[in-house]
Amino acid sequence: MSEEINENEHEEELTNLENQEEILDNDNDSVETITKVTGMYKEWFLDYASYVILERAVPSLEDGLKPVQRRIMHSMKDLDDGRYNKVANIVGHTMQYHPHGDASIADAMVQIGQKELLIDMQGNWGNILTGDRAAASRYIEARLSKFALDVVFNPKTTDWKMSYDGRRKEPIDLPVKFPLLLAQGAEGIAVGLSTKILPHNFIELIDASIKYLKGRSFKILPDFLTGGIADFTNYNDGKRGGKVRVRAKISQLDKKTLVINEIPFSTTTVSLIDSILKANDKGKIKIKKIEDNTAAKVEILVHLPPNVSPDKSIDALYAFTNCETSISPLACTIENNKPVFVGVSEMLKHSTDLTVNLLKKELEIQLNELEEQWHFSSLERIFIENRIYRDIEEEETWEGVIKAIDLGLQPYIKNLKRAITEEDIARLTEIRIKKISKFDIDKAKQFIEGLEDKIGVVKEYLANLIEYAVNYFKRLKETYGKGKERKTEIRIFDDIVASKVAMNNAKLYVNRIEGFIGTSLKRDEFVTDCSDIDDIIVFRKDGKMTVTKVDSKTFVGKDIIYVAVFKKKDKRTVYNFMYRDGARGPSYMKRFNVTAVTRDKEYDLTNGNKGSLVHYFTANLNGEAEVVTINLRSVGSVKKLKWDIDFADLHVKGRAVKGNLITKYSIKSVDFKSEGVSTLKPRKIWFDDSVQRLNVDERGELLGDFRAEDKLLIITQSGKAKAVKPNLAMHFEDDIIVLEKWKSNKPISAIYFDGEKERYYVKRFLMETTEKEEVFISEHPKSQLEIVATDYRPIAEIQYSKRSLENQEVNFEEFIAVKGIKAQGNQLTTEKIKQVSLLESLPFEEKQKEIPEEIEVINEVVIEDKLPIEVPKTLTEKPISEELSAAEKAKIALQKSIAKKKAEEKKRDDENQTKLF
């Protein structure tokens, strides 16, 4: 109650104070007015928001500059005398136009300078790569670049307004004749509004402007000074809702070291390294140490611990660190004092149209000046040549002088382009006697004719304004385009699944009897290393299966027979499965894979009858099919108690199928007998050049069918070759020139230039070791690979630099024998070679290998299969060639006899089993 009274008293006091309009100050007899502040927010918020949007945060569509940037450029033009000025001096001069502090002006100037377009810098202006700040403004200097002087300023085409204090004039917009906003980019946050326009490439903007002027379509994409790789698939023309993915450029220095040479836009080497260290601390990636050798260029060395895949580490860096960032552009600019949202294509069109209009204005001004100059030169010539100046000798008044000159000019003015004004006559009276005395009629005629030629040229430009604008843009490209080539590589990214690249930062344990799995069960059985974002697949003795996320401790059911990390969409892993249906039912067998499941849902792999149990289970990572022995219980009239079954006789089907019947009798045990080979068909692998990755989704170029033992041959322009097992996570160098299925007996032929001996050599070699990268040309810095061929019998044509030398054909097979990869090879020539090209190779018949029957992986289909197990086919008999030796014939005959006996035994067993059933 007391609190309410106090509050009411306080409110009454405030009300009385607000109603009181005047208070007498006894000290100085002054009257103060008290204004309520409650309405200020409502009345002034919109004004404040408008001010921030228009005067601080968002750039103008006309010149691409924010007010502070425009005032900096105008001040630099005021101070420009060709020499460098202290930045502190420029900042102080800018404060005459900009009603804010010097720190904001200095920061804005540094940002303009770091974009390397408008300002010629001297001193330490900071580093966009490392994030280092610029030195104090009193220590660094600047002047306008030649590009800025050429493109940004023209007082004759500039509209002016008074500065904030009314003492000076400043430009409303600078007459920029270039898409400056797109070249520099812009970023700002206002009240309730923001903008983020990404920078674009200087040369590409000019090319796009030329295409637009010629009526052709164009497309522009961002380009960043930090380089890197970018995917602009969802750029959306820079509008709201677009997205750009930017990655660092990471390459493999060796098996234990990765090197980052370019970083993503909006990051620095410091922030990038910090993100890598944090990911390492969380266990997402594994690194040994990081070295930052960045100077003029980025060089970050990431050292990996032993037994860590470099390819997987690169993907992990993209997935868990700032090595990949996502940028959401938002193209917002100011047009006619209002914020507008337009795409970058519209911005370029507007800028190009504005450039054409400015060029037209400049030409019109130039034409007017030339015509005025021609007019007065013609008047001057008439005035002096006809000695009209003598007519004013007797005049005593100014009006009389003007009238006398006007009368004297009248007979000669019929060819003038406009009427004579009093100002023209006044200018004639200002001609000095010295100029009249030295007047040369011929020179005057030549000068006037020269003006007429210039007027004709300007009129020609105006008549062909678009062509003139195109030539203007071409001149800009030719003059200032050097060194401004694209720095960011355009590429389409593949999506990286975090669970596939996450480093193993945990250990998985299992208590099979009690049915627990987890990372905290350290006293129980160790299963495997895993990641904290992995899913775990579990099979139980009762035929149930479940997939759950890894945790410290999870109950999944008692009697666990198998537990492992689950791989989604994995069609290569095949589970071989035998089970009893119910407590006393028949037994079945099947082969299946698990590609997709619902997490934490329990799946029954049997027919679902109570009392079902698993006789036999194996998980085969490459579809292997083993042979097992079935042992029946000796019950009743059962005669055959033991026989072998080969899983290779079963097709791989869905996990929900019933399976093939083994027997209706009780099985005592199932024993492993012998290992089998993979029954899956070779995996077709494609290479997608757009993303530089391997895939099995039929994207790109088909490389071939790959078995488990097959390898991929990779050769680069730098003279490196290796044969490795294909892995979908592999990364490839930018200079890769050969990517194909490797054949161990297929020689590699090459022509290379030895930088040390300055001669060309030819060599042929076989890959001696696999899974190891080797250099097959000399390691001298000037050595370079001219051409490489992987055909059996290639032919090359040599074109020499000397015209007197005829082209030479090189048959690699005849020129040199196959030698070791480290061999130097045979000398080809000491002459300079202009070009080496491959011709059509000579024919070669390759011996075909016998391939056993394969089983294709089929998609999951729920089919109830009750057919008996298929009988394996006997070996196909082949005729023995008469050309074989006696030993070879004997060996083949023995193999045939053994195969025949096995087939007969198999047939008898099958007949007995049929009788038994």
mmCIF file of N, CA and C in Angstrom, residues 373 375-390 392 398 401 405 409 423-440 444:
data_model
loop_
_atom_site.group_PDB
_atom_site.id
_atom_site.type_symbol
_atom_site.label_atom_id
_atom_site.label_comp_id
_atom_site.label_asym_id
_atom_site.label_seq_id
_atom_site.Cartn_x
_atom_site.Cartn_y
_atom_site.Cartn_z
ATOM 1 N N GLN A 373 34.940 29.306 -78.838
ATOM 2 C CA GLN A 373 36.313 29.661 -79.189
ATOM 3 C C GLN A 373 36.406 30.014 -80.683
ATOM 4 N N HIS A 375 33.922 31.132 -82.492
ATOM 5 C CA HIS A 375 33.184 32.381 -82.679
ATOM 6 C C HIS A 375 34.058 33.594 -82.350
ATOM 7 N N PHE A 376 34.700 33.548 -81.186
ATOM 8 C CA PHE A 376 35.504 34.713 -80.809
ATOM 9 C C PHE A 376 36.751 34.840 -81.674
ATOM 10 N N SER A 377 37.369 33.695 -82.064
ATOM 11 C CA SER A 377 38.541 33.760 -82.941
ATOM 12 C C SER A 377 38.170 34.367 -84.289
ATOM 13 N N SER A 378 36.972 34.021 -84.766
ATOM 14 C CA SER A 378 36.514 34.604 -86.033
ATOM 15 C C SER A 378 36.273 36.095 -85.869
ATOM 16 N N LEU A 379 35.627 36.513 -84.757
ATOM 17 C CA LEU A 379 35.414 37.932 -84.495
ATOM 18 C C LEU A 379 36.737 38.677 -84.374
ATOM 19 N N GLU A 380 37.656 38.057 -83.662
ATOM 20 C CA GLU A 380 38.977 38.676 -83.480
ATOM 21 C C GLU A 380 39.671 38.885 -84.816
ATOM 22 N N ARG A 381 39.581 37.856 -85.671
ATOM 23 C CA ARG A 381 40.212 37.965 -86.998
ATOM 24 C C ARG A 381 39.565 39.098 -87.806
ATOM 25 N N ILE A 382 38.218 39.181 -87.801
ATOM 26 C CA ILE A 382 37.521 40.245 -88.523
ATOM 27 C C ILE A 382 37.895 41.610 -87.946
ATOM 28 N N PHE A 383 37.937 41.684 -86.634
ATOM 29 C CA PHE A 383 38.218 42.930 -85.937
ATOM 30 C C PHE A 383 39.610 43.466 -86.289
ATOM 31 N N ILE A 384 40.601 42.547 -86.340
ATOM 32 C CA ILE A 384 41.965 43.000 -86.603
ATOM 33 C C ILE A 384 42.222 43.116 -88.101
ATOM 34 N N GLU A 385 41.763 42.096 -88.853
ATOM 35 C CA GLU A 385 42.057 42.089 -90.293
ATOM 36 C C GLU A 385 41.423 43.291 -91.001
ATOM 37 N N ASN A 386 40.250 43.706 -90.600
ATOM 38 C CA ASN A 386 39.559 44.835 -91.233
ATOM 39 C C ASN A 386 39.766 46.155 -90.478
ATOM 40 N N ARG A 387 40.647 46.132 -89.499
ATOM 41 C CA ARG A 387 41.053 47.318 -88.752
ATOM 42 C C ARG A 387 39.845 48.088 -88.195
ATOM 43 N N ILE A 388 38.922 47.353 -87.666
ATOM 44 C CA ILE A 388 37.730 47.972 -87.084
ATOM 45 C C ILE A 388 38.097 48.733 -85.815
ATOM 46 N N TYR A 389 39.215 48.359 -85.191
ATOM 47 C CA TYR A 389 39.633 49.042 -83.969
ATOM 48 C C TYR A 389 39.877 50.531 -84.192
ATOM 49 N N ARG A 390 40.101 50.953 -85.475
ATOM 50 C CA ARG A 390 40.321 52.377 -85.745
ATOM 51 C C ARG A 390 39.031 53.189 -85.642
ATOM 52 N N ILE A 392 37.012 53.306 -83.331
ATOM 53 C CA ILE A 392 36.688 53.761 -81.966
ATOM 54 C C ILE A 392 37.612 54.871 -81.487
ATOM 55 N N TRP A 398 31.578 54.923 -73.674
ATOM 56 C CA TRP A 398 31.593 53.455 -73.803
ATOM 57 C C TRP A 398 30.490 52.982 -74.742
ATOM 58 N N VAL A 401 31.679 53.475 -78.237
ATOM 59 C CA VAL A 401 32.671 52.475 -78.644
ATOM 60 C C VAL A 401 31.986 51.182 -79.046
ATOM 61 N N ILE A 405 32.004 49.563 -82.918
ATOM 62 C CA ILE A 405 32.521 48.226 -83.246
ATOM 63 C C ILE A 405 31.419 47.374 -83.858
ATOM 64 N N LEU A 409 31.454 45.599 -87.569
ATOM 65 C CA LEU A 409 31.426 44.135 -87.752
ATOM 66 C C LEU A 409 30.286 43.666 -88.655
ATOM 67 N N GLU A 423 28.826 41.364 -74.791
ATOM 68 C CA GLU A 423 29.984 40.752 -74.137
ATOM 69 C C GLU A 423 31.072 40.440 -75.152
ATOM 70 N N ASP A 424 30.681 39.977 -76.349
ATOM 71 C CA ASP A 424 31.669 39.704 -77.402
ATOM 72 C C ASP A 424 32.433 40.977 -77.761
ATOM 73 N N ILE A 425 31.686 42.102 -77.933
ATOM 74 C CA ILE A 425 32.321 43.362 -78.309
ATOM 75 C C ILE A 425 33.231 43.849 -77.184
ATOM 76 N N ALA A 426 32.784 43.641 -75.928
ATOM 77 C CA ALA A 426 33.610 44.060 -74.797
ATOM 78 C C ALA A 426 34.928 43.286 -74.782
ATOM 79 N N ARG A 427 34.863 42.003 -75.090
ATOM 80 C CA ARG A 427 36.102 41.203 -75.135
ATOM 81 C C ARG A 427 37.042 41.696 -76.235
ATOM 82 N N LEU A 428 36.479 42.174 -77.367
ATOM 83 C CA LEU A 428 37.322 42.690 -78.452
ATOM 84 C C LEU A 428 38.069 43.941 -78.006
ATOM 85 N N THR A 429 37.444 44.743 -77.162
ATOM 86 C CA THR A 429 38.110 45.967 -76.691
ATOM 87 C C THR A 429 39.268 45.666 -75.754
ATOM 88 N N GLU A 430 39.307 44.433 -75.228
ATOM 89 C CA GLU A 430 40.375 44.066 -74.298
ATOM 90 C C GLU A 430 41.621 43.537 -75.006
ATOM 91 N N ILE A 431 41.571 43.417 -76.361
ATOM 92 C CA ILE A 431 42.742 42.942 -77.103
ATOM 93 C C ILE A 431 43.837 43.993 -77.020
ATOM 94 N N ARG A 432 45.038 43.538 -76.702
ATOM 95 C CA ARG A 432 46.153 44.462 -76.532
ATOM 96 C C ARG A 432 46.724 44.877 -77.886
ATOM 97 N N ILE A 433 47.358 46.043 -77.894
ATOM 98 C CA ILE A 433 47.975 46.578 -79.100
ATOM 99 C C ILE A 433 49.086 45.660 -79.587
ATOM 100 N N LYS A 434 49.804 45.036 -78.629
ATOM 101 C CA LYS A 434 50.907 44.145 -78.995
ATOM 102 C C LYS A 434 50.404 42.966 -79.805
ATOM 103 N N LYS A 435 49.252 42.428 -79.428
ATOM 104 C CA LYS A 435 48.683 41.303 -80.172
ATOM 105 C C LYS A 435 48.211 41.736 -81.549
ATOM 106 N N ILE A 436 47.655 42.966 -81.627
ATOM 107 C CA ILE A 436 47.196 43.468 -82.931
ATOM 108 C C ILE A 436 48.373 43.674 -83.865
ATOM 109 N N SER A 437 49.473 44.190 -83.323
ATOM 110 C CA SER A 437 50.634 44.481 -84.159
ATOM 111 C C SER A 437 51.306 43.223 -84.672
ATOM 112 N N LYS A 438 51.214 42.134 -83.895
ATOM 113 C CA LYS A 438 51.876 40.892 -84.301
ATOM 114 C C LYS A 438 50.888 39.877 -84.891
ATOM 115 N N PHE A 439 49.701 40.316 -85.211
ATOM 116 C CA PHE A 439 48.668 39.396 -85.698
ATOM 117 C C PHE A 439 49.067 38.820 -87.056
ATOM 118 N N ASP A 440 48.988 37.474 -87.149
ATOM 119 C CA ASP A 440 49.335 36.756 -88.379
ATOM 120 C C ASP A 440 48.056 36.157 -88.938
ATOM 121 N N ALA A 444 46.067 32.649 -87.937
ATOM 122 C CA ALA A 444 44.696 32.744 -87.449
ATOM 123 C C ALA A 444 43.767 31.846 -88.247
#
